[in-house]
Amino acid sequence: LLAVIRRAHATMQGRWEAAGIDAAGRRAAWSSYAREQLLPRLRGVERMLAPWAIGVLRLALLLEETGVEGPLAGPVLVLGDTLAGALDGPISVVIGNPPYEREAPGGGGGGEIREGVLADFIAPVRAAGAGAHVKNLYNLYVYFWRWACREVFERRPEAPGVVALVTGSSFLRGPGFVGMRGHLRGVASALYVLDLEGDRRGASVSDNVFGVSVPIAVTTMVRD
């Protein structure tokens, strides 16, 4: 959220400066633009109280630093669970680093995503004769991929959209993810994958840029 706000601030400042608006005018214009147009379109979700409180504080400090004055129309960072419906309304861009953690098929971490539309990822696996690998889909990061695809691309079938997630990279090659890979290709105009590797537990050990033991990928889906 902070990076999005900083980018918007730099873009608008450059635009207003090119239009001949002085520093005081640009600051006032930014305050109005941020409160009325930018912040109402931004939402972040955090389910843990301490990170949420820190995030709210950092957001307030950035808004004060850039000159945003007056009350906001609503919260920008929400305390809640994304997969349990913490967000509503149309969503055109999803950016995030969701948790990646395996759970047993009998678990319920994915909420209605796990019990419902995750079937779109499962059916092709069984049709390909790889049903024994379906268990690998029961991972929190897979639930977030399914949620993001539904919200950005499927609920807005003719609209442009972007989904960019930092997640585990097991979906890139595993036989249990054949349905997921096909689904991602089917809803996007373009897919960009930066495979960071970083497997610290398998036979081919590689360095990880994050402090985790599973391989990681940065994946961006775009529909123009």
Coordinates of C-alpha atoms in Angstrom, one line a residue:
L1 CA 0.0 0.0 0.0
L2 CA 2.8 2.4 0.9
A3 CA 4.5 1.8 -2.4
V4 CA 1.3 2.3 -4.4
I5 CA 0.7 5.6 -2.6
R6 CA 4.3 6.8 -3.1
R7 CA 4.1 5.9 -6.8
A8 CA 0.8 7.8 -7.2
H9 CA 2.2 10.8 -5.4
A10 CA 5.3 11.0 -7.6
T11 CA 3.2 10.6 -10.7
M12 CA 0.7 13.3 -9.8
Q13 CA 3.4 15.7 -8.6
G14 CA 5.2 15.4 -11.9
R15 CA 1.9 16.0 -13.8
W16 CA 1.0 19.1 -11.8
E17 CA 4.5 20.5 -11.9
A18 CA 4.4 20.2 -15.7
A19 CA 1.1 22.1 -15.7
G20 CA 2.8 25.0 -13.9
I21 CA 1.3 24.5 -10.4
D22 CA 3.5 25.7 -7.6
A23 CA 4.6 23.6 -4.6
A24 CA 1.7 24.9 -2.3
G25 CA -0.8 24.2 -5.0
R26 CA 0.6 20.7 -5.7
R27 CA 0.4 19.9 -2.0
A28 CA -3.3 21.0 -1.8
A29 CA -4.1 19.2 -5.0
W30 CA -2.5 16.0 -3.7
S31 CA -4.5 16.2 -0.5
S32 CA -7.7 16.4 -2.3
Y33 CA -6.8 13.8 -4.9
A34 CA -5.6 11.3 -2.3
R35 CA -8.7 11.6 -0.1
E36 CA -11.3 11.7 -2.9
Q37 CA -9.9 9.5 -5.6
L38 CA -6.9 7.4 -4.6
L39 CA -7.5 6.1 -1.1
P40 CA -11.2 5.1 -1.6
R41 CA -9.8 2.7 -4.3
L42 CA -7.2 1.1 -2.1
R43 CA -7.7 -1.7 0.4
G44 CA -5.3 -3.8 2.3
V45 CA -6.2 -6.8 4.5
E46 CA -4.2 -8.0 7.5
R47 CA -5.6 -10.7 9.8
M48 CA -3.0 -10.3 12.7
L49 CA -3.5 -7.4 15.1
A50 CA 0.1 -6.3 15.6
P51 CA 1.0 -6.1 11.9
W52 CA -2.3 -4.3 11.2
A53 CA -1.6 -1.7 13.9
I54 CA 1.9 -1.1 12.6
G55 CA 0.6 -0.8 9.1
V56 CA -2.1 1.7 10.1
L57 CA 0.6 3.8 11.8
R58 CA 3.0 3.7 8.8
L59 CA 0.1 4.6 6.5
A60 CA -0.8 7.6 8.7
L61 CA 2.8 8.8 8.8
L62 CA 3.1 8.6 5.0
L63 CA -0.1 10.5 4.5
E64 CA 1.1 13.2 6.9
E65 CA 4.5 13.4 5.2
T66 CA 2.9 13.9 1.7
G67 CA 0.4 16.5 2.9
V68 CA -2.9 14.6 3.1
E69 CA -5.2 16.6 5.4
G70 CA -8.7 16.0 6.6
P71 CA -10.7 12.8 7.4
L72 CA -10.7 9.8 5.1
A73 CA -13.8 8.3 3.7
G74 CA -13.1 4.9 5.1
P75 CA -10.3 2.6 6.3
V76 CA -7.5 1.7 3.9
L77 CA -6.1 -1.2 5.9
V78 CA -8.7 -3.6 7.1
L79 CA -8.3 -6.1 10.0
G80 CA -9.8 -9.3 8.7
D81 CA -9.5 -12.4 6.6
T82 CA -9.3 -12.0 2.8
L83 CA -10.6 -15.6 2.1
A84 CA -13.5 -15.1 4.5
G85 CA -14.8 -12.1 2.6
A86 CA -13.0 -9.1 4.1
L87 CA -13.3 -7.3 0.8
D88 CA -16.3 -6.5 -1.3
G89 CA -17.0 -4.6 -4.5
P90 CA -15.2 -4.9 -7.9
I91 CA -11.4 -5.6 -7.6
S92 CA -9.2 -4.8 -10.6
V93 CA -5.7 -5.3 -9.1
V94 CA -4.4 -7.7 -6.5
I95 CA -0.8 -7.4 -5.2
G96 CA 0.4 -9.4 -2.3
N97 CA 2.6 -12.0 -0.5
P98 CA 0.0 -14.4 0.9
P99 CA 1.0 -17.1 3.3
Y100 CA 2.1 -20.5 2.0
E101 CA 1.4 -23.4 4.2
R102 CA 0.2 -26.9 3.5
E103 CA -2.8 -28.2 5.4
A104 CA -4.6 -31.5 5.5
P105 CA -7.5 -32.1 3.0
G106 CA -9.8 -32.1 6.0
G107 CA -8.8 -28.6 7.1
G108 CA -10.8 -25.5 6.5
G109 CA -8.2 -22.7 6.1
G110 CA -9.4 -21.7 2.6
G111 CA -13.0 -21.1 3.7
E112 CA -15.5 -21.2 0.9
I113 CA -12.7 -21.0 -1.7
R114 CA -11.4 -24.4 -0.6
E115 CA -14.8 -26.1 -0.6
G116 CA -16.2 -24.5 -3.7
V117 CA -14.4 -23.0 -6.7
L118 CA -11.1 -24.8 -5.9
A119 CA -12.8 -27.6 -7.8
D120 CA -11.8 -25.9 -11.0
F121 CA -8.1 -26.7 -10.1
I122 CA -8.9 -30.2 -9.0
A123 CA -11.0 -31.7 -11.8
P124 CA -8.3 -31.5 -14.5
V125 CA -5.8 -33.2 -12.2
R126 CA -8.0 -36.2 -11.7
A127 CA -8.9 -36.2 -15.4
A128 CA -5.1 -36.5 -16.2
G129 CA -4.8 -39.5 -13.9
A130 CA -2.8 -37.6 -11.2
G131 CA -5.4 -37.6 -8.5
A132 CA -2.9 -38.8 -5.9
H133 CA -1.3 -35.3 -6.2
V134 CA -4.5 -33.4 -5.5
K135 CA -3.4 -33.1 -1.8
N136 CA -0.7 -30.6 -2.9
L137 CA -3.4 -28.1 -3.8
Y138 CA -4.5 -27.7 -0.2
N139 CA -2.1 -24.9 0.5
L140 CA -2.9 -21.4 1.6
Y141 CA -1.1 -19.7 -1.3
V142 CA -3.2 -21.8 -3.8
Y143 CA -6.4 -20.5 -2.1
F144 CA -5.2 -16.9 -2.6
W145 CA -4.5 -17.6 -6.3
R146 CA -8.0 -19.0 -6.7
W147 CA -9.5 -16.0 -4.8
A148 CA -7.6 -13.5 -6.9
C149 CA -8.5 -15.1 -10.2
R150 CA -12.1 -15.1 -9.3
E151 CA -12.3 -11.6 -8.1
V152 CA -10.2 -9.9 -10.8
F153 CA -10.8 -11.9 -13.9
E154 CA -14.0 -14.1 -13.5
R155 CA -16.3 -11.6 -11.8
R156 CA -15.3 -8.9 -14.3
P157 CA -15.1 -11.0 -17.5
E158 CA -14.6 -8.2 -20.0
A159 CA -12.5 -5.9 -17.8
P160 CA -8.7 -5.5 -17.7
G161 CA -6.9 -6.6 -14.5
V162 CA -3.6 -7.5 -12.8
V163 CA -2.8 -10.1 -10.2
A164 CA 0.8 -10.1 -8.9
L165 CA 1.7 -12.5 -6.1
V166 CA 4.9 -13.7 -4.3
T167 CA 4.2 -17.3 -3.5
G168 CA 5.6 -20.8 -3.3
S169 CA 6.7 -22.0 -6.7
S170 CA 5.5 -25.6 -6.5
F171 CA 2.6 -24.8 -8.9
L172 CA 5.1 -24.2 -11.7
R173 CA 6.0 -27.9 -12.2
G174 CA 4.1 -30.2 -9.9
P175 CA 1.6 -32.7 -11.5
G176 CA -1.0 -31.8 -8.9
F177 CA -1.1 -28.2 -10.3
V178 CA -1.9 -29.0 -14.0
G179 CA -5.5 -27.6 -13.5
M180 CA -4.2 -24.5 -11.8
R181 CA -1.7 -23.8 -14.5
G182 CA -4.3 -24.2 -17.2
H183 CA -6.7 -22.0 -15.4
L184 CA -4.1 -19.2 -15.0
R185 CA -3.3 -19.3 -18.7
G186 CA -6.9 -19.3 -19.6
V187 CA -7.9 -16.1 -17.8
A188 CA -4.9 -14.0 -18.5
S189 CA -3.6 -12.3 -21.6
A190 CA 0.0 -12.6 -20.4
L191 CA 1.8 -14.4 -17.6
Y192 CA 5.2 -13.3 -16.3
V193 CA 7.1 -15.6 -13.9
L194 CA 10.3 -14.9 -12.0
D195 CA 11.3 -18.2 -10.6
L196 CA 13.6 -17.4 -7.6
E197 CA 14.1 -21.1 -6.7
G198 CA 15.4 -21.4 -3.2
D199 CA 14.6 -25.0 -2.3
R200 CA 16.4 -25.7 1.0
R201 CA 14.9 -29.2 1.6
G202 CA 15.0 -31.1 -1.7
A203 CA 17.7 -33.0 -3.5
S204 CA 18.8 -29.9 -5.5
V205 CA 19.4 -27.3 -2.8
S206 CA 19.6 -23.6 -4.0
D207 CA 19.8 -20.3 -2.2
N208 CA 16.6 -18.5 -1.2
V209 CA 16.4 -14.7 -1.2
F210 CA 13.8 -14.9 1.6
G211 CA 14.2 -16.5 5.0
V212 CA 12.1 -19.6 4.1
S213 CA 13.0 -23.1 3.1
V214 CA 10.5 -23.5 0.1
P215 CA 11.2 -22.3 -3.4
I216 CA 9.6 -19.0 -4.3
A217 CA 8.2 -17.4 -7.5
V218 CA 7.1 -13.8 -8.3
T219 CA 4.2 -14.2 -10.8
T220 CA 2.3 -11.4 -12.5
M221 CA -0.9 -12.1 -14.5
V222 CA -2.2 -9.4 -16.9
R223 CA -5.4 -9.1 -18.9
D224 CA -5.5 -6.2 -21.3

